[in-house]
Each structure stands twice: as structure tokens, then as C-alpha cells.
PDB file of C-alpha atoms in Angstrom:
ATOM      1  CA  UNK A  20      -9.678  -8.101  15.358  1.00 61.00           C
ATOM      2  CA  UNK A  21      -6.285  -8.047  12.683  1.00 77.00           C
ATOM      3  CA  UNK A  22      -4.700 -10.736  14.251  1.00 93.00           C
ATOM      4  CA  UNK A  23      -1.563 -11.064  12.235  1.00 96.00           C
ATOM      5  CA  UNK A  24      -1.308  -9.378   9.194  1.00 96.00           C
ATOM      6  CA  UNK A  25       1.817  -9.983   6.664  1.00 97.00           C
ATOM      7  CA  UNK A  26       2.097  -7.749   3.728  1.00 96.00           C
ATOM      8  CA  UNK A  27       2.435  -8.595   0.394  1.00 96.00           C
ATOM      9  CA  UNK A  28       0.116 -11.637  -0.241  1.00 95.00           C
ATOM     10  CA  UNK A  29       2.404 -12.628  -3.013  1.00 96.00           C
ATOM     11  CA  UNK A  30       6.099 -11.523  -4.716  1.00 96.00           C
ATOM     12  CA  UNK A  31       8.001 -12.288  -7.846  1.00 97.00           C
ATOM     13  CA  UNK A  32      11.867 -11.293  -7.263  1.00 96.00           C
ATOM     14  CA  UNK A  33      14.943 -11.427  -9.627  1.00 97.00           C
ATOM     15  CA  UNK A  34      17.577 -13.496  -8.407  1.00 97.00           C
ATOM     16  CA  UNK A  35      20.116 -10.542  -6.448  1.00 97.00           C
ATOM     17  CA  UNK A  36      16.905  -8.436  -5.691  1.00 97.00           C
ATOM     18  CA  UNK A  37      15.871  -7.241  -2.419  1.00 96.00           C
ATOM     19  CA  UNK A  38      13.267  -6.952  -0.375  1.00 96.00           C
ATOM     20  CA  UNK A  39      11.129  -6.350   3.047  1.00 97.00           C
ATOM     21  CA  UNK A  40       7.890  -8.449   4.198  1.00 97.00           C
ATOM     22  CA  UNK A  41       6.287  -6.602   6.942  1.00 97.00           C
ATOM     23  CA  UNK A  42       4.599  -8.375   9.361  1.00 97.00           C
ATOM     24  CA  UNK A  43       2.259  -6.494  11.838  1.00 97.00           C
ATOM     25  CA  UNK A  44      -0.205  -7.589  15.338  1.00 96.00           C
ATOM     26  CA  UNK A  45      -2.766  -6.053  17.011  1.00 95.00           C
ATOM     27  CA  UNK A  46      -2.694  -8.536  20.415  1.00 92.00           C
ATOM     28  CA  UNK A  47       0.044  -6.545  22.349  1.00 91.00           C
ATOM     29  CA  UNK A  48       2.020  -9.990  21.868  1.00 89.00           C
ATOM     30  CA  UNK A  49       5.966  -9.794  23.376  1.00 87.00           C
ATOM     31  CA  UNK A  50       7.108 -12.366  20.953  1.00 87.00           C
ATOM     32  CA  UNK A  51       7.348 -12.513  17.071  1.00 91.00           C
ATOM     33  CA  UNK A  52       8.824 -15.301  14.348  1.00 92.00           C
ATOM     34  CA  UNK A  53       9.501 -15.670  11.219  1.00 95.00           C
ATOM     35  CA  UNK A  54       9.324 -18.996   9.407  1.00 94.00           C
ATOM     36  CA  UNK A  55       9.476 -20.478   5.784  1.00 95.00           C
ATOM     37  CA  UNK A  56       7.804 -23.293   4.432  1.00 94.00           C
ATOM     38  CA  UNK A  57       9.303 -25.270   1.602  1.00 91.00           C
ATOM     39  CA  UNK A  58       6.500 -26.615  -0.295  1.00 85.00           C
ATOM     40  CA  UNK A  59       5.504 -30.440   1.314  1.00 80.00           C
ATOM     41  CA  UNK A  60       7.986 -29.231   4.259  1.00 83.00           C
ATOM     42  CA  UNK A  61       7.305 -28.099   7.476  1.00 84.00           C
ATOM     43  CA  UNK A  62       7.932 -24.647   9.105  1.00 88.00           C
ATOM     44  CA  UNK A  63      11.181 -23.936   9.808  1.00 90.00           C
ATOM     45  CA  UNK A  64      12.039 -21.020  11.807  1.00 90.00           C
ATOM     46  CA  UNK A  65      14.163 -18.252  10.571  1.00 94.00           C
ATOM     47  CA  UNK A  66      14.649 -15.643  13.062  1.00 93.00           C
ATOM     48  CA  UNK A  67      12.226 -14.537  16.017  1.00 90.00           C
ATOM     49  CA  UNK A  68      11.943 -11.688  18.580  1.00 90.00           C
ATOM     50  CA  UNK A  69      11.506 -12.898  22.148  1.00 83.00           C
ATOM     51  CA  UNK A  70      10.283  -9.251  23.306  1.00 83.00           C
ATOM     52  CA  UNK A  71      11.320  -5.605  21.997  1.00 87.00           C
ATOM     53  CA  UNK A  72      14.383  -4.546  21.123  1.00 87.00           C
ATOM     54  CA  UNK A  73      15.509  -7.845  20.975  1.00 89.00           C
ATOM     55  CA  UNK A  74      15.890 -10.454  17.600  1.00 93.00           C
ATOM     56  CA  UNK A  75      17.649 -13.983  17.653  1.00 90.00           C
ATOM     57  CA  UNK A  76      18.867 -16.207  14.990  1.00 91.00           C
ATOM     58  CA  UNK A  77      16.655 -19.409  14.087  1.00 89.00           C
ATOM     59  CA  UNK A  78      17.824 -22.407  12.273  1.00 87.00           C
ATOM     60  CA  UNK A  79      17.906 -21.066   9.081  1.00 93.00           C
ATOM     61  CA  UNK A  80      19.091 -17.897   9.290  1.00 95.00           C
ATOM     62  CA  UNK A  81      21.418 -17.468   6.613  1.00 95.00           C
ATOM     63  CA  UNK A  82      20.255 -14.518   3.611  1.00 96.00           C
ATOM     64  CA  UNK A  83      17.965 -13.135   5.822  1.00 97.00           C
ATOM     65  CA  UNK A  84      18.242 -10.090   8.094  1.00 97.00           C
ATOM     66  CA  UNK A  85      14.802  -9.087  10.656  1.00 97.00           C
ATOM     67  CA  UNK A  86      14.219  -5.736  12.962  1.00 96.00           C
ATOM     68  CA  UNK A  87      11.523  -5.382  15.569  1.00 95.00           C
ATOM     69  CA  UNK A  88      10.527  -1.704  14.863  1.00 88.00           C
ATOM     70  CA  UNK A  89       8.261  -1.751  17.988  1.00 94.00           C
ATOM     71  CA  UNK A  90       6.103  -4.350  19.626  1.00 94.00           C
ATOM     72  CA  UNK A  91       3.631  -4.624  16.723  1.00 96.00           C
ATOM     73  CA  UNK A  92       5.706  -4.898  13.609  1.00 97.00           C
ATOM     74  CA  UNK A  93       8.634  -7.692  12.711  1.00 97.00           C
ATOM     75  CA  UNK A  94      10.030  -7.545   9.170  1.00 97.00           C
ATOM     76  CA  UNK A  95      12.212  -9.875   7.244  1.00 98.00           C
ATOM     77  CA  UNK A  96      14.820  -8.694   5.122  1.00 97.00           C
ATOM     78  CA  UNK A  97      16.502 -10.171   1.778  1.00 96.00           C
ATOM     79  CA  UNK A  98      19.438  -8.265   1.110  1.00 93.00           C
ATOM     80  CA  UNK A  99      20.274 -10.471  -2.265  1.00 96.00           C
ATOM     81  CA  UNK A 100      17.153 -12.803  -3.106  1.00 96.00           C
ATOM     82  CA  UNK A 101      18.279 -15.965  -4.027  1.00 97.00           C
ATOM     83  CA  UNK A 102      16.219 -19.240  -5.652  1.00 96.00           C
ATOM     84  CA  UNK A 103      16.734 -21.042  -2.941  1.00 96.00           C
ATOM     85  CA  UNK A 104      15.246 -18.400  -1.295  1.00 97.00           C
ATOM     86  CA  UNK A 105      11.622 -19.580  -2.709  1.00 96.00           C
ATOM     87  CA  UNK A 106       8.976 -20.606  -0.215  1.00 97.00           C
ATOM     88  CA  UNK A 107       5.863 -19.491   2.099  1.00 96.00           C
ATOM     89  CA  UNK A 108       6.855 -17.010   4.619  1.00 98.00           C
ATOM     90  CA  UNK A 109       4.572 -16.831   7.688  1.00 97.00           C
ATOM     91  CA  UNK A 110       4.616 -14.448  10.403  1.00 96.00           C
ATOM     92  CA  UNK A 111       3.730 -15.292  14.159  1.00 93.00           C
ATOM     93  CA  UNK A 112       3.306 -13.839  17.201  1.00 91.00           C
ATOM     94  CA  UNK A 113       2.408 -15.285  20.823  1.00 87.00           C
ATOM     95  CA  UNK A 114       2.196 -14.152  24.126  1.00 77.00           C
ATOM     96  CA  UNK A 115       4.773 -15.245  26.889  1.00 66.00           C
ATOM     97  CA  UNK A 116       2.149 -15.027  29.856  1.00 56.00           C
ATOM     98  CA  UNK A 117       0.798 -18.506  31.512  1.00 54.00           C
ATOM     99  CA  UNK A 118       0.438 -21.364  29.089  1.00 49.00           C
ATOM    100  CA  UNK A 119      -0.259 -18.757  26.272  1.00 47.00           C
ATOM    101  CA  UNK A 120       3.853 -19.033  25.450  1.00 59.00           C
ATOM    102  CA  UNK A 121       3.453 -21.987  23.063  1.00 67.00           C
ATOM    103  CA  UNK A 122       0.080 -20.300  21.189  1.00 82.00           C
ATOM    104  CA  UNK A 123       1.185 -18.937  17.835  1.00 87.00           C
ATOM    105  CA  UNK A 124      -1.168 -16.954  16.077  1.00 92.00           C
ATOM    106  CA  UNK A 125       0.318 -17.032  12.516  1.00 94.00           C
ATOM    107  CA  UNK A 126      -0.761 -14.768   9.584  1.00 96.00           C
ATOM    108  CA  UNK A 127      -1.935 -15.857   6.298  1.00 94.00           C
ATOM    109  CA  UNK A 128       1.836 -16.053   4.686  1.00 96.00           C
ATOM    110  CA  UNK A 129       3.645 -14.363   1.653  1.00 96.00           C
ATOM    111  CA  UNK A 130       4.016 -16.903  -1.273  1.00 96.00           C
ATOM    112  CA  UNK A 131       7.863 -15.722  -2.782  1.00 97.00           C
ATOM    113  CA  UNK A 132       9.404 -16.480  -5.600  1.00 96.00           C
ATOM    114  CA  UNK A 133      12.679 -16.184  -6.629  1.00 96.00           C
ATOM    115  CA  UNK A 134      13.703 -16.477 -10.538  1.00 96.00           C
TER     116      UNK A 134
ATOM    117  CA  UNK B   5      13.700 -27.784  22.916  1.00 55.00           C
ATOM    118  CA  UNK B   6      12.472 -31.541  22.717  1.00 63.00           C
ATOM    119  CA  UNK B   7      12.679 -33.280  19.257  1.00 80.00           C
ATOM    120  CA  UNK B   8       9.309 -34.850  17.918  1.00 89.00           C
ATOM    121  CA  UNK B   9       8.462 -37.597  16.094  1.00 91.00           C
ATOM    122  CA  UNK B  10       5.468 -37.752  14.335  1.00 94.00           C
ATOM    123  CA  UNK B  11       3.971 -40.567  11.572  1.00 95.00           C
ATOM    124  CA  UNK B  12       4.465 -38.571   8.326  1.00 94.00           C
ATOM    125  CA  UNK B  13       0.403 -39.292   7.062  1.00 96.00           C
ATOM    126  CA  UNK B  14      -2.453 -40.980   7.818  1.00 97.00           C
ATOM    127  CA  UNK B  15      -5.806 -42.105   6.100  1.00 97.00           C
ATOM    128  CA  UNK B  16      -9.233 -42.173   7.707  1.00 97.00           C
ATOM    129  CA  UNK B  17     -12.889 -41.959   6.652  1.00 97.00           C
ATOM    130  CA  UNK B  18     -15.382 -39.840   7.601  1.00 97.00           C
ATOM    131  CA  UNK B  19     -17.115 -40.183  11.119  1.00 96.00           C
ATOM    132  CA  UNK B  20     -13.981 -42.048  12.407  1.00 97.00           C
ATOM    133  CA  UNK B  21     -11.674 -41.067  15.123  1.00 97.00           C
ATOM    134  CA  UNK B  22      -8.246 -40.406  14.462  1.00 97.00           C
ATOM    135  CA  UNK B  23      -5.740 -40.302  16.665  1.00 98.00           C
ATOM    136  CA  UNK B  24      -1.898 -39.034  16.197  1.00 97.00           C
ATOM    137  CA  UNK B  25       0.903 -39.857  18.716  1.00 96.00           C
ATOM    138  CA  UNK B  26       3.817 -37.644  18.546  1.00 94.00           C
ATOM    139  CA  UNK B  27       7.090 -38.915  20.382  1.00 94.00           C
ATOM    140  CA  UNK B  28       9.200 -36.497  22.539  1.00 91.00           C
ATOM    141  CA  UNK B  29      11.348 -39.044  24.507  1.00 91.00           C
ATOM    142  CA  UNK B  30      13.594 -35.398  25.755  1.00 88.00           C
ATOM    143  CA  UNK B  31      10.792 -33.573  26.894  1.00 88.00           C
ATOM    144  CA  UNK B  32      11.667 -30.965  29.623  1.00 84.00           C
ATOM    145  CA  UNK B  33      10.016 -30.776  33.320  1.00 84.00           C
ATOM    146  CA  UNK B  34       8.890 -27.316  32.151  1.00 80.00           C
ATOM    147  CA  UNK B  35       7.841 -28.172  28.421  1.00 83.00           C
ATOM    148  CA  UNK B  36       4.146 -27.985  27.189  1.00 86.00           C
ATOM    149  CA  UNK B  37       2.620 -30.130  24.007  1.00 90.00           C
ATOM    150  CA  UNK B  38       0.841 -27.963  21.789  1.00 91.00           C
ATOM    151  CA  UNK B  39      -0.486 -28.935  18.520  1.00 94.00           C
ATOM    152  CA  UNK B  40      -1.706 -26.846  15.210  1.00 95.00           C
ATOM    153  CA  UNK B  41      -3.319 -28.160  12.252  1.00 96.00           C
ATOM    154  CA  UNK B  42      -2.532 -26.059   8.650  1.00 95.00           C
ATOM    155  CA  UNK B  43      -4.638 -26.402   5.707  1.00 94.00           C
ATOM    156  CA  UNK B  44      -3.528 -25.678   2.452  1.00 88.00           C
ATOM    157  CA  UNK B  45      -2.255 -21.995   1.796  1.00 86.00           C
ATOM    158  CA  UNK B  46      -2.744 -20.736   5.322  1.00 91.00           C
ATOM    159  CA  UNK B  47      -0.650 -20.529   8.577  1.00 92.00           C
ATOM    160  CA  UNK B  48      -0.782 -23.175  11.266  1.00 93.00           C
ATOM    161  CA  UNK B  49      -3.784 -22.959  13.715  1.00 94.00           C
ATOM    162  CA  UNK B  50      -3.431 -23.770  17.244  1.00 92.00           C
ATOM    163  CA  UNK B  51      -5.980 -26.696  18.365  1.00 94.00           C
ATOM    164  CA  UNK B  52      -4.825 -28.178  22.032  1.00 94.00           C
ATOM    165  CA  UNK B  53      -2.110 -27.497  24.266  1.00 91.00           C
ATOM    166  CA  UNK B  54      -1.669 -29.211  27.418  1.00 91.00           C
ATOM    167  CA  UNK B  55       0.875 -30.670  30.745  1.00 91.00           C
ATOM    168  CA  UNK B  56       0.038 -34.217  31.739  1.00 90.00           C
ATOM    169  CA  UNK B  57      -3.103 -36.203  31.889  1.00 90.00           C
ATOM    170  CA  UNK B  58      -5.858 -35.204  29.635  1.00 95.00           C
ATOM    171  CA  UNK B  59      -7.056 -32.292  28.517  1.00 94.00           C
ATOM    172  CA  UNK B  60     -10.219 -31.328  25.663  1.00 95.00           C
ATOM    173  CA  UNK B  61     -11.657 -28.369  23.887  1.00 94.00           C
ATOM    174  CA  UNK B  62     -14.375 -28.529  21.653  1.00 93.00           C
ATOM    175  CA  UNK B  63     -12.170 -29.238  18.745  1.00 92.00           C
ATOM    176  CA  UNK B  64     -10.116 -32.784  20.025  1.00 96.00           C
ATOM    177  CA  UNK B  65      -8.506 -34.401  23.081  1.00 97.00           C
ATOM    178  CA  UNK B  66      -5.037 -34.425  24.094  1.00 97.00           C
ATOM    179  CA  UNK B  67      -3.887 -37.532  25.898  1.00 97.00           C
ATOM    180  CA  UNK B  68      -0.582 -37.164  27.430  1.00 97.00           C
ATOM    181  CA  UNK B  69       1.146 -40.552  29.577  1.00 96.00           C
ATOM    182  CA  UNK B  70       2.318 -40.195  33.013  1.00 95.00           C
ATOM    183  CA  UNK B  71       6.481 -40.337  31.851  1.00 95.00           C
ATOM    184  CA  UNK B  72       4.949 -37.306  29.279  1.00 94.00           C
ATOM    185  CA  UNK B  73       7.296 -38.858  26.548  1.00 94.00           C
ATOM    186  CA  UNK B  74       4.643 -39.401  24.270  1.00 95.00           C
ATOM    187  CA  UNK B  75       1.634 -37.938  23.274  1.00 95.00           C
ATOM    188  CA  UNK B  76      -1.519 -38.601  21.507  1.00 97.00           C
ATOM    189  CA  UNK B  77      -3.835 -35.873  20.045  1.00 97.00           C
ATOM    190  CA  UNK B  78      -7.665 -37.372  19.422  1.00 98.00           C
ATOM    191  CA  UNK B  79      -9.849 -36.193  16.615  1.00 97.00           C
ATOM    192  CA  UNK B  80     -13.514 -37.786  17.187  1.00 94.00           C
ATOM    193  CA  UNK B  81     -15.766 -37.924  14.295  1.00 93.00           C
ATOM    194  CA  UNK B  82     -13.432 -36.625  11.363  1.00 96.00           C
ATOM    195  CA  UNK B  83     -15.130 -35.212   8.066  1.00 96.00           C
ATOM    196  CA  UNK B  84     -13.417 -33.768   4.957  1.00 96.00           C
ATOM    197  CA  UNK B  85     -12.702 -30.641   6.525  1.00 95.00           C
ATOM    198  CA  UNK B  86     -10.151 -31.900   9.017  1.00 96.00           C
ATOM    199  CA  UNK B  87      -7.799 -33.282   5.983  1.00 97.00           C
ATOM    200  CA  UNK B  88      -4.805 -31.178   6.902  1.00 96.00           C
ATOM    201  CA  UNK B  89      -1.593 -31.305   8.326  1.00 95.00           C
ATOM    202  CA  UNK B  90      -1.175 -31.349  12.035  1.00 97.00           C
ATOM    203  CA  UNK B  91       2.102 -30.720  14.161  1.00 94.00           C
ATOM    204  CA  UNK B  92       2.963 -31.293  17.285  1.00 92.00           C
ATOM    205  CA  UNK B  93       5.006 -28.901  19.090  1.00 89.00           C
ATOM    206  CA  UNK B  94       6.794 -28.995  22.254  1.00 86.00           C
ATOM    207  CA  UNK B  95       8.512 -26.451  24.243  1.00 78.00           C
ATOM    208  CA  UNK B  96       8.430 -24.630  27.751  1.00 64.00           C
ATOM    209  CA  UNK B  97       6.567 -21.854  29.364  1.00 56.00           C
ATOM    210  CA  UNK B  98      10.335 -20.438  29.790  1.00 54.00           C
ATOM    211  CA  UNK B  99      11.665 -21.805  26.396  1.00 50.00           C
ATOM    212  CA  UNK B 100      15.333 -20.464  26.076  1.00 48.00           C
ATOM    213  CA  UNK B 101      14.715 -17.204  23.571  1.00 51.00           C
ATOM    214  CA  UNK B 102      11.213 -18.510  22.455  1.00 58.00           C
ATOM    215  CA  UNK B 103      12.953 -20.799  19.824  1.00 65.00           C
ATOM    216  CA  UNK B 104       9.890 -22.388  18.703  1.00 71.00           C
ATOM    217  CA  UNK B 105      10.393 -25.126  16.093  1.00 72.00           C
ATOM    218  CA  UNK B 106       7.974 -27.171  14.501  1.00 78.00           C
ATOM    219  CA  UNK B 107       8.505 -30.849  13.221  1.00 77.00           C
ATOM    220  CA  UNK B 108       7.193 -32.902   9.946  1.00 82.00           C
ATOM    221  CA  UNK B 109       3.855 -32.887  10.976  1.00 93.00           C
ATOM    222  CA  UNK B 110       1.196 -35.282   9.899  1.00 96.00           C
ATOM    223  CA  UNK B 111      -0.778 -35.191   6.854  1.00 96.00           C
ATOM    224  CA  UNK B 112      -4.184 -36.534   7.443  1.00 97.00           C
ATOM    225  CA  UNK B 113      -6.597 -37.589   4.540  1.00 97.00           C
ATOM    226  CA  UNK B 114     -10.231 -38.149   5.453  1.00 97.00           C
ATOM    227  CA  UNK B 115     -11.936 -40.324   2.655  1.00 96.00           C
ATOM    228  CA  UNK B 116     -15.380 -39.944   2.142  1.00 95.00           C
TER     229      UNK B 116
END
């Protein structure tokens, strides 16, 4: 069993470049996130998708743009990469059923970097 | 969704107990207290969730106080491998959009 699975592992951007990490799960989850991680930071969340069809800012939304394609797959868009921009991107997903609501299952993260 | 307030790190040596308390004095009636440790270059991993009273896996024990405005997340018998950074997260079955948001977390060393 996948799990969570966030393509690529690792990207080197030019400042103004754009791009798309995919994210993709296999547990028939409703709900999706995105968050970065700032090296010695927590996560912070940057947009998520409480079921499909539907997408929802975070609190640092700002640069980025998402779309829920279908139930399995959530990708994060950079229109115009920026430094700032740098960080761990990790996927999750969870399940809104019972107590299962608050159980993230996150993926192994894209390390980005922004020059 | 509740604020928390966790100790930024912690030291401990192997075979101790350790035990973080996490602070969420605006917890909802509906909010749960979940917590996830993250080692180095990998997502968080979810350990414990739980309500009120106590609850334990195989993995730690989650002590939660009657007023629920505190909690306390036990780790019996650390070794190495539990250095890592554990958050605590709380939020409700019914959380407004899913708006999960983690906190600090806690860095915990375990000395040899």
C-alpha cells in the first residue's frame, strides 16, 4: 500500500520559474493538504481540500495556486518561484470518518529550492 | 482551531520516560488531541489521538485532564530512535474546512 506519494523527491528552480508537485493517495481519503516546512520550523499549512471539487486557502497561501483533479491527486502550483519560496513541501491526506479526521498520513516531502 | 503550546525541546537518556504537555487553554467541546512525531527528512507520523481521560497504543500514552486544557503525551522507555520532533495537534471531528495546523513542536534528544 502507496500511501501518499509526492512527486519529485527533489527540485532546483530559477527565481520566476514555475512549477507543479503532484501529490497522489491510494486510501480513498476525502481530504488533502499541502504544507511547507521552513527548515527548524514547523509545518505550516498552505492550502487543503476538504473533499472533491473543493480547495481552501491556508495560512500561507500567497504564490501558490492547488487543484484537486479527483479524489486521489492534489497538486501545488508556483506560478513565479520565488527564494522565499524554499522549503520541504509535504503532502497529506486523512479521512473525515469517526476520529480518523485528525489522522494525517503525510508523504515523504519535496525538498525545493529556489535560486 | 485551538492554539498550542508546546516546550520547544527536551533532553532525556535512554530507558527514561519522557513526557510532553502541550497547552490548549481554547480547546473546543468537539476538538480531539492528536500528536505526530517527524524525524529528520520525512513527514510527520501520527502516534496517539484521543478525547478525555487516558488513552494508549503500543507506541505511548496520552493523558488528557478533566477541563481537557492541557495535555500530556507519555513516552516510556525512550532509546535513540525516538529523538525527533513531536507536535501536538488539536482540532475537531467537524473542524471548520479541515484547517489543520500544526504548532512548534518539541524536539526531543535522547542521550545515550
Amino acid at each position: 500500500n502507496a500511501g501518499v506519494t509526492q512527486t519529485p523527491k527533489f527540485q532546483v528552480l530559477k527565481t520566476g520559474q514555475s512549477m507543479t508537485l503532484q501529490c497522489a493517495q491510494d486510501m480513498n481519503h476525502n481530504s488533502m493538504y499541502w504544507y511547507r516546512q521552513d527548515p527548524g520550523m514547523g509545518l505550516r499549512l498552505i492550502y487543503y481540500s476538504a473533499s472533491e471539487g473543493t480547495t481552501d486557502k491556508g495560512e500561507v497561501p500567497n504564490g501558490y495556486n492547488v487543484s484537486r483533479l479527483n479524489k486521489r491527486e492534489f497538486s501545488l502550483r508556483l506560478e513565479s518561484a520565488a527564494p522565499s519560496q524554499t522549503s520541504v513541501y509535504f503532502c497529506a491526506s486523512s479521512d473525515r470518518q469517526g476520529t480518523l479526521n485528525l489522522k494525517l498520513f503525510f508523504g515523504s516531502g519535496t525538498q525545493l529550492s529556489v535560486l | 482551531l485551538a492554539k498550542t503550546t508546546q516546550p520547544i525541546s527536551m533532553d532525556s537518556y535512554e530507558g527514561q520516560e519522557v513526557n510532553i504537555t502541550c497547552s490548549h487553554n481554547n480547546i473546543a467541546t468537539n476538538d480531539y488531541i492528536t500528536w505526530y512525531q517527524q524525524f529528520p527528512s520525512q513527514g510527520p507520523r501520527f502516534i496517539i489521538q484521543g478525547y478525555k481521560t487516558k488513552v494508549t497504543n503500543e507506541v505511548a500514552s496520552l493523558f488528557i485532564p478533566a477541563d481537557r486544557k492541557s495535555s500530556t503525551l507519555s513516552l516510556p522507555r525512550v532509546s535513540l530512535s525516538d529523538t525527533a520532533v513531536y507536535y501536538c495537534l488539536v482540532g475537531g471531528f467537524k473542524a471548520a474546512g479541515n484547517k489543520l495546523t500544526f504548532g512548534g513542536g518539541t524536539r526531543v534528544l535522547v542521550k545515550p
